[in-house]
């Protein structure tokens, strides 16, 4: 649950700074100007977009190549320091939140597009490349990269990979994991290994499938081969308003039940519409709920499915159906949707972004439950979400200046996750578990489930060098083989010490 | 309630390696108990579903017991409106599809031997058919799994909602694992609506190069084929492109492809609805017909017609009644035939592998006579990530008792 607009917390400083030996080693690998250890810089990197959590890293390193990343990891290892990878820092679950005294490895300098192969429909990029820049590069050729998180103009491909990020158009096209063909990984001991391939069905376990969504816990990704798609011939969009989220939820079920696979189908409730209007100046009416939907594909298919979907919207109680008159108006509608998180800042001093999943058919019921909770607690909740796959994003509004309100907002956001679980859903659909939701993992998974996942993590990183303390609710050692720590010679001679 | 171990018969052997006992649990509880019992005795175990792809992989390097999953035959939860289904591993794919068809839905996987192949087996072997072009492979459709680890621990991963990033992705780890990391007990899949209609444009006689050209032209024209298959025999190559969806879109796409064919001067035939069944039956027959050799070939998609043509030219020399199926949009295909003489085939496989490697590709033997297996690695060169495969094996099956030696790298 993130609070992009929450008050800055006090940032704890690590008990001991990173030793001069480590700083010198890192400087010799990436160049001293790319090793940041002054207080100002360390504060800058103390949080991701989950600003309620902040920890100063021991040092920030900005490598420029796979080889540099590997050397950096080796130094961190020999000094016994944890390593936290970081992309653009837009994560909403504290995935890139520093661990006290860690080496924070920022990938923002690695942003080259290395190779484009249109005939085979893939593109090889460095992890710091911004999501939208992938599509921009191939747009002139009529291709695009499908996963489109709302943060796509700032978030990195490496972060997308680590979080298995989704977006509005993932309903039809799938998530990051369905669009990654291969990745280069630096593991805990600095080994560089390629997982997957642009050629399908390499023998062995689907380690690439495990890597995607592993939240920076198994290594640092330094290269990614992405699947790219030919643009669909036509896209048809409509915006429909409803008296309440009940009718809108029913409409979603009817459309999907009719055999249509929309490219995207997004829902906003009254409060979210109000916020989007305040932020963009869109002339949307004041209604209980709205749906924004795209269908795409070959022209005749898109025409047919959009007509059919509009009919279904009318039949399920739409008050009004608007079709954008041109591409500009269409983009404006989508801007209204994509800016909805930030827009909530217009109607509330602070808010938390929650991310939970329920079966699509439970949308109306769950929103009603959330609304009851919201009334009981006296806190407003705005809903703007990926309705097609039941991925809710309740925004819990609060005022941090009122004593205790932030805690109550946190508690309410937590209750929402429990509602999702009671309906057979998940505690996160795209923002990840990170530092934020680790405590809830035990409510979704059994001890045996978590043990099995921990074993998988340990197979990649037996020392838990990467992102320790994230995802898993309780610390666990890797089997009966605790971290194989061997002191560095410099350390033995008293030049360095462990933090 | 102890699960009875039954004495094995010669029919229980896997690639000629006989177990001493078999288990036929009737529920997941019984299966878990059997696995515990086997663990207690330190026995080496393999799981068998419909037995359709048992020849995939190397023979087990040790085998004491076989556990048949066919008794795990229940559909546990089917939510048509949420388009998800949870089934036990032993449910045959065709039986599941029949059930889903009642709600105008499908699991978008169409591998061969659907009558016998169980969903657990389909996951464990990463089996697929022509639909993969549009809907992806098992990894793109599996959203949850319950597995029983080597020590009998039951664990689940994923869930029953389509979108979910909580925890490590255990479902994907099971795909293609051949049961070497644990018993796949139940699987949850996302489902798709059945298409309203379909139409296939058939190219009865094309060259491999023309088949490749056709695929590129389709992308250029923004056509979205649901399936493309090329059937190779000694008489030549025929290609079928299928469009699926609502009537209007299907009609428009098949007409456009027909005009592209005219422009390229490629004779083509439009086969609407069930009139295309003949072609797709020939396709399935080509994949299912008994053959002592079956090899999967893979390369970059755009190069696959050329790569397949080269592999075909080499392999057919060493095969009787050779045939092949290529999915040019995927870069994957299968070559099959009977083996008159093992020595010639061993050489041919090595040459075909070298030819494919030039296209970044590889060849995996799905079936081969014992003499051939003895002289050539069924998986080919082990990928760089094999050390991670080994560590995963160590982590989940520390005593190496499950499907031992079947996987790449001797795992
Ligand atoms: C306004 C807003 C809207 C958003 N909308 C969406 C949305 O629609 N859908 C969605 O899915 N998310 C959304 N997000 C969340 C966020 O943008 C995504 O999770 C994104 O993928 C994070 O990318 P990043 O580069 O900022 O990664 P960071 O936040 O820097 O890191 C995220 C995780 O990735 C790891 N990591 C980063 N790079 C690497 C690497 N190279 N190797 C290994 N691990 C690495 C980090 O350790 C961390 O665990 C939104 C966020 C904001 C602020």
Coordinates of N, CA and C in Angstrom, one line a residue, chain A residues 186-336:
Chain A
X186 N 22.9 -11.4 -13.4 CA 24.1 -11.5 -12.6 C 23.6 -12.1 -11.3
X187 N 24.2 -13.2 -10.9 CA 23.8 -13.9 -9.7 C 24.7 -13.4 -8.5
X188 N 24.3 -14.0 -7.3 CA 24.9 -13.5 -6.0 C 26.4 -13.5 -6.0
X189 N 27.1 -14.4 -6.8 CA 28.5 -14.5 -6.7 C 29.2 -13.8 -7.9
X190 N 28.4 -13.1 -8.7 CA 28.9 -12.4 -9.8 C 28.9 -13.2 -11.1
X191 N 28.4 -14.4 -11.1 CA 28.2 -15.2 -12.3 C 27.2 -14.5 -13.2
X192 N 27.5 -14.5 -14.5 CA 26.6 -14.0 -15.5 C 26.0 -15.2 -16.3
X193 N 24.7 -15.2 -16.3 CA 24.0 -16.3 -17.0 C 22.9 -15.9 -17.8
X194 N 22.7 -16.5 -19.0 CA 21.5 -16.1 -19.9 C 20.4 -17.1 -19.6
X195 N 19.2 -16.6 -19.4 CA 18.0 -17.5 -19.2 C 17.1 -17.3 -20.4
X196 N 16.5 -18.3 -20.9 CA 15.6 -18.2 -22.0 C 16.4 -17.9 -23.3
X197 N 15.6 -17.7 -24.4 CA 16.2 -17.5 -25.7 C 15.1 -16.9 -26.6
X198 N 15.6 -16.2 -27.6 CA 14.6 -15.8 -28.7 C 14.1 -16.9 -29.5
X199 N 14.8 -18.1 -29.4 CA 14.4 -19.3 -30.0 C 13.5 -20.0 -29.0
X200 N 12.3 -20.5 -29.3 CA 11.4 -21.0 -28.3 C 11.9 -22.4 -27.8
X201 N 11.4 -22.7 -26.6 CA 11.5 -24.1 -26.0 C 12.9 -24.6 -25.8
X202 N 13.8 -23.7 -25.2 CA 15.1 -24.3 -24.8 C 14.8 -25.3 -23.8
X203 N 15.6 -26.4 -23.8 CA 15.3 -27.5 -22.8 C 15.6 -27.0 -21.3
X204 N 15.0 -27.6 -20.4 CA 15.3 -27.3 -19.0 C 14.1 -26.6 -18.3
X205 N 14.3 -26.3 -17.1 CA 13.2 -25.6 -16.3 C 13.0 -24.2 -16.8
X206 N 11.8 -23.7 -16.6 CA 11.4 -22.3 -17.0 C 12.0 -21.3 -16.0
X207 N 13.3 -21.2 -15.9 CA 13.9 -20.3 -15.0 C 13.6 -18.8 -15.3
X208 N 13.3 -18.6 -16.6 CA 13.0 -17.2 -17.0 C 11.6 -16.9 -16.4
X209 N 10.7 -17.8 -16.4 CA 9.4 -17.6 -15.8 C 9.5 -17.3 -14.3
X210 N 10.5 -17.9 -13.7 CA 10.6 -17.7 -12.2 C 11.3 -16.3 -12.0
X211 N 12.2 -16.0 -12.9 CA 12.9 -14.7 -12.7 C 11.9 -13.5 -12.8
X212 N 11.1 -13.6 -13.8 CA 10.1 -12.5 -14.0 C 9.1 -12.5 -12.8
X213 N 9.1 -11.4 -12.1 CA 8.2 -11.3 -11.0 C 8.9 -11.7 -9.7
X214 N 10.2 -11.9 -9.7 CA 10.9 -12.3 -8.5 C 11.4 -11.1 -7.6
X215 N 11.0 -9.9 -8.0 CA 11.1 -8.7 -7.2 C 12.5 -8.4 -6.7
X216 N 13.5 -8.7 -7.6 CA 14.9 -8.3 -7.3 C 15.5 -9.3 -6.3
X217 N 14.9 -10.4 -6.0 CA 15.4 -11.4 -5.0 C 16.4 -12.4 -5.5
X218 N 16.5 -12.5 -6.9 CA 17.4 -13.6 -7.4 C 18.6 -13.1 -8.1
X219 N 18.7 -11.8 -8.3 CA 19.9 -11.4 -9.0 C 19.6 -10.0 -9.7
X220 N 20.6 -9.6 -10.5 CA 20.4 -8.3 -11.2 C 20.3 -8.6 -12.7
X221 N 19.2 -8.1 -13.3 CA 19.0 -8.3 -14.7 C 19.8 -7.2 -15.5
X222 N 20.6 -7.6 -16.4 CA 21.4 -6.6 -17.1 C 21.1 -6.5 -18.6
X223 N 20.3 -7.4 -19.1 CA 19.8 -7.4 -20.5 C 18.5 -8.1 -20.6
X224 N 17.6 -7.6 -21.5 CA 16.4 -8.3 -21.6 C 16.0 -8.4 -23.1
X225 N 15.5 -9.5 -23.6 CA 15.0 -9.7 -24.9 C 13.5 -9.7 -24.8
X226 N 12.8 -8.6 -25.4 CA 11.4 -8.5 -25.3 C 10.7 -8.9 -26.6
X227 N 9.5 -9.5 -26.4 CA 8.7 -9.8 -27.6 C 8.0 -8.5 -28.0
X228 N 8.0 -8.2 -29.3 CA 7.3 -7.0 -29.7 C 6.2 -7.4 -30.7
X229 N 5.1 -6.7 -30.8 CA 4.0 -7.1 -31.5 C 3.7 -6.1 -32.7
X230 N 3.1 -6.6 -33.7 CA 2.6 -5.8 -34.8 C 1.4 -5.0 -34.3
X231 N 1.3 -3.7 -34.6 CA 0.2 -3.0 -34.1 C -1.1 -3.5 -34.7
X232 N -2.2 -3.6 -33.9 CA -3.4 -4.0 -34.5 C -3.9 -3.0 -35.5
X233 N -4.7 -3.5 -36.5 CA -5.1 -2.6 -37.6 C -6.0 -1.5 -37.0
X234 N -6.9 -1.8 -36.1 CA -7.9 -0.9 -35.7 C -8.1 -1.0 -34.2
X235 N -8.4 0.2 -33.5 CA -8.7 0.2 -32.1 C -10.0 1.0 -32.0
X236 N -11.0 0.4 -31.3 CA -12.3 1.2 -31.0 C -12.4 1.3 -29.5
X237 N -12.7 2.6 -29.1 CA -12.8 2.9 -27.7 C -14.2 3.4 -27.4
X238 N -14.7 3.1 -26.2 CA -15.9 3.8 -25.7 C -15.8 4.1 -24.3
X239 N -16.5 5.1 -23.8 CA -16.6 5.5 -22.4 C -18.1 5.4 -22.1
X240 N -18.4 4.6 -21.1 CA -19.8 4.5 -20.7 C -20.0 4.8 -19.2
X241 N -21.1 5.5 -18.9 CA -21.3 5.9 -17.5 C -22.5 5.1 -17.0
X242 N -22.5 4.8 -15.7 CA -23.5 4.0 -15.0 C -23.9 4.6 -13.7
X243 N -25.1 4.3 -13.3 CA -25.6 4.8 -12.0 C -24.7 4.4 -10.9
X244 N -24.2 3.2 -10.9 CA -23.3 2.8 -9.8 C -22.3 1.7 -10.3
X245 N -21.4 1.3 -9.4 CA -20.4 0.3 -9.8 C -21.1 -1.1 -10.0
X246 N -22.3 -1.3 -9.4 CA -23.0 -2.5 -9.6 C -23.4 -2.8 -11.0
X247 N -24.0 -1.8 -11.7 CA -24.3 -1.9 -13.1 C -23.0 -2.1 -13.9
X248 N -22.0 -1.3 -13.6 CA -20.8 -1.3 -14.4 C -20.1 -2.7 -14.3
X249 N -20.1 -3.2 -13.1 CA -19.5 -4.5 -12.9 C -20.3 -5.6 -13.6
X250 N -21.6 -5.5 -13.7 CA -22.4 -6.4 -14.4 C -22.1 -6.3 -15.9
X251 N -21.9 -5.1 -16.4 CA -21.6 -4.8 -17.8 C -20.3 -5.5 -18.2
X252 N -19.3 -5.4 -17.3 CA -18.0 -6.1 -17.6 C -18.2 -7.6 -17.7
X253 N -19.0 -8.2 -16.8 CA -19.2 -9.6 -16.9 C -20.0 -10.0 -18.2
X254 N -21.0 -9.2 -18.6 CA -21.7 -9.5 -19.8 C -20.9 -9.4 -21.0
X255 N -20.0 -8.4 -21.1 CA -19.2 -8.2 -22.3 C -18.2 -9.4 -22.4
X256 N -17.6 -9.8 -21.3 CA -16.6 -10.8 -21.3 C -17.3 -12.2 -21.5
X257 N -18.5 -12.3 -20.9 CA -19.3 -13.5 -21.1 C -19.8 -13.7 -22.5
X258 N -19.8 -12.6 -23.3 CA -20.3 -12.7 -24.7 C -19.3 -13.2 -25.6
X259 N -18.1 -13.5 -25.1 CA -17.0 -14.0 -26.0 C -16.1 -12.9 -26.5
X260 N -16.3 -11.7 -26.1 CA -15.4 -10.6 -26.5 C -14.2 -10.6 -25.6
X261 N -13.0 -10.5 -26.2 CA -11.8 -10.3 -25.3 C -11.4 -8.8 -25.5
X262 N -11.8 -7.9 -24.6 CA -11.5 -6.5 -24.8 C -10.0 -6.4 -24.7
X263 N -9.4 -5.4 -25.4 CA -8.0 -5.1 -25.2 C -7.8 -4.5 -23.8
X264 N -8.8 -3.7 -23.3 CA -8.7 -3.2 -22.0 C -10.1 -2.8 -21.5
X265 N -10.4 -3.0 -20.3 CA -11.7 -2.5 -19.7 C -11.5 -2.1 -18.3
X266 N -11.5 -0.7 -18.1 CA -11.2 -0.1 -16.9 C -12.4 0.5 -16.2
X267 N -12.4 0.5 -14.9 CA -13.6 1.1 -14.2 C -13.1 2.2 -13.3
X268 N -13.9 3.2 -13.2 CA -13.7 4.3 -12.2 C -15.0 4.5 -11.4
X269 N -14.9 4.7 -10.1 CA -16.1 5.1 -9.4 C -16.3 6.6 -9.3
X270 N -17.3 7.0 -8.6 CA -17.6 8.4 -8.5 C -16.4 9.3 -8.1
X271 N -15.8 8.8 -7.0 CA -14.7 9.7 -6.5 C -13.5 9.7 -7.5
X272 N -13.2 8.6 -8.1 CA -12.1 8.6 -9.1 C -12.4 9.5 -10.3
X273 N -13.7 9.5 -10.7 CA -14.1 10.3 -11.8 C -13.9 11.8 -11.5
X274 N -14.4 12.1 -10.2 CA -14.2 13.5 -9.8 C -12.8 13.9 -9.8
X275 N -11.9 13.0 -9.3 CA -10.5 13.4 -9.3 C -9.9 13.5 -10.7
X276 N -10.2 12.6 -11.6 CA -9.7 12.7 -12.9 C -10.1 13.9 -13.6
X277 N -11.4 14.3 -13.4 CA -11.9 15.6 -13.9 C -11.1 16.8 -13.4
X278 N -10.9 16.8 -12.1 CA -10.2 17.9 -11.5 C -8.8 18.0 -12.1
X279 N -8.2 16.9 -12.4 CA -6.8 16.9 -12.9 C -6.7 17.2 -14.4
X280 N -7.6 16.8 -15.2 CA -7.5 16.9 -16.6 C -8.4 17.8 -17.3
X281 N -9.5 18.3 -16.6 CA -10.4 19.1 -17.2 C -11.4 18.4 -18.2
X282 N -11.4 17.1 -18.1 CA -12.3 16.3 -19.0 C -13.8 16.7 -18.6
X283 N -14.7 16.6 -19.6 CA -16.0 17.0 -19.2 C -16.9 15.8 -18.9
X284 N -16.3 14.9 -18.1 CA -17.1 13.7 -17.7 C -18.2 14.1 -16.7
X285 N -19.3 13.4 -16.8 CA -20.5 13.8 -15.9 C -20.2 13.2 -14.5
X286 N -21.0 13.7 -13.5 CA -20.9 13.2 -12.2 C -21.8 12.0 -12.1
X287 N -21.2 10.8 -12.1 CA -22.0 9.6 -12.1 C -21.4 8.6 -11.1
X288 N -22.1 7.5 -10.9 CA -21.6 6.5 -9.9 C -20.4 5.7 -10.4
X289 N -20.4 5.5 -11.7 CA -19.3 4.7 -12.2 C -19.1 4.9 -13.7
X290 N -17.9 4.6 -14.2 CA -17.7 4.7 -15.6 C -16.8 3.6 -16.1
X291 N -17.0 3.2 -17.3 CA -16.1 2.2 -17.9 C -15.4 2.8 -19.1
X292 N -14.1 2.5 -19.2 CA -13.4 2.9 -20.4 C -12.9 1.6 -21.1
X293 N -13.3 1.4 -22.3 CA -12.9 0.2 -22.9 C -12.3 0.3 -24.3
X294 N -11.3 -0.5 -24.6 CA -10.7 -0.6 -25.9 C -11.0 -2.0 -26.5
X295 N -11.4 -2.1 -27.7 CA -11.2 -3.4 -28.4 C -10.3 -3.1 -29.6
X296 N -9.6 -4.1 -30.0 CA -8.7 -3.9 -31.2 C -8.6 -5.2 -32.0
X297 N -7.9 -5.1 -33.1 CA -7.8 -6.2 -34.0 C -8.0 -5.8 -35.4
X298 N -8.1 -6.7 -36.3 CA -8.4 -6.4 -37.7 C -9.7 -5.6 -37.7
X299 N -9.8 -4.7 -38.7 CA -10.9 -3.7 -38.7 C -12.3 -4.2 -38.5
X300 N -12.7 -5.2 -39.3 CA -14.0 -5.7 -39.2 C -14.3 -6.3 -37.8
X301 N -13.3 -6.9 -37.3 CA -13.4 -7.6 -35.9 C -13.6 -6.5 -34.9
X302 N -12.8 -5.4 -34.9 CA -12.9 -4.4 -34.0 C -14.2 -3.7 -34.1
X303 N -14.7 -3.4 -35.3 CA -16.0 -2.7 -35.5 C -17.1 -3.6 -34.9
X304 N -17.0 -4.9 -35.2 CA -18.1 -5.7 -34.7 C -18.1 -5.8 -33.2
X305 N -17.0 -6.1 -32.6 CA -16.9 -6.3 -31.2 C -17.3 -5.0 -30.4
X306 N -16.9 -3.8 -31.0 CA -17.2 -2.6 -30.3 C -18.7 -2.3 -30.3
X307 N -19.3 -2.6 -31.5 CA -20.8 -2.4 -31.6 C -21.5 -3.3 -30.6
X308 N -21.0 -4.6 -30.5 CA -21.7 -5.5 -29.6 C -21.5 -5.1 -28.2
X309 N -20.3 -4.6 -27.8 CA -20.0 -4.2 -26.5 C -20.9 -3.0 -26.1
X310 N -21.0 -2.0 -27.0 CA -21.8 -0.9 -26.7 C -23.3 -1.3 -26.5
X311 N -23.8 -2.2 -27.3 CA -25.1 -2.7 -27.1 C -25.3 -3.3 -25.7
X312 N -24.3 -4.1 -25.3 CA -24.3 -4.7 -24.0 C -24.3 -3.7 -22.9
X313 N -23.5 -2.6 -23.1 CA -23.4 -1.6 -22.1 C -24.8 -0.9 -21.9
X314 N -25.5 -0.7 -23.0 CA -26.8 -0.1 -23.0 C -27.8 -1.0 -22.2
X315 N -27.7 -2.3 -22.6 CA -28.6 -3.2 -22.1 C -28.4 -3.4 -20.5
X316 N -27.2 -3.2 -20.1 CA -26.9 -3.4 -18.7 C -27.1 -2.1 -17.9
X317 N -27.6 -1.1 -18.5 CA -28.0 0.1 -17.7 C -27.1 1.3 -17.9
X318 N -26.3 1.4 -19.0 CA -25.5 2.6 -19.2 C -26.3 3.8 -19.3
X319 N -25.9 4.9 -18.6 CA -26.6 6.2 -18.7 C -26.3 6.8 -20.1
X320 N -25.1 6.7 -20.5 CA -24.6 7.4 -21.6 C -23.4 6.6 -22.2
X321 N -23.3 6.5 -23.5 CA -22.1 5.9 -24.1 C -21.4 6.9 -25.0
X322 N -20.2 7.2 -24.8 CA -19.5 8.2 -25.6 C -18.4 7.5 -26.4
X323 N -18.3 7.9 -27.7 CA -17.3 7.3 -28.6 C -16.4 8.5 -29.0
X324 N -15.1 8.4 -28.8 CA -14.3 9.5 -29.1 C -14.3 9.9 -30.6
X325 N -14.3 11.1 -30.9 CA -14.5 11.5 -32.3 C -13.2 11.3 -33.1
X326 N -12.1 11.4 -32.4 CA -10.8 11.2 -33.1 C -9.8 10.7 -32.2
X327 N -8.6 10.4 -32.7 CA -7.5 9.9 -31.9 C -7.2 10.8 -30.7
X328 N -7.2 12.1 -30.9 CA -6.9 13.0 -29.8 C -7.8 12.9 -28.6
X329 N -9.1 12.8 -29.0 CA -10.1 12.6 -27.9 C -9.9 11.3 -27.2
X330 N -9.6 10.3 -28.0 CA -9.3 9.0 -27.4 C -8.2 9.0 -26.4
X331 N -7.1 9.6 -26.8 CA -5.9 9.7 -26.0 C -6.2 10.5 -24.7
X332 N -7.1 11.5 -24.8 CA -7.5 12.3 -23.7 C -8.2 11.5 -22.7
X333 N -9.1 10.6 -23.2 CA -9.9 9.7 -22.3 C -8.9 8.8 -21.5
X334 N -7.9 8.3 -22.3 CA -7.0 7.4 -21.6 C -6.1 8.2 -20.6
X335 N -5.8 9.4 -21.0 CA -5.0 10.2 -20.1 C -5.8 10.4 -18.7
X336 N -7.1 10.6 -18.9 CA -7.9 10.7 -17.7 C -7.8 9.5 -16.8

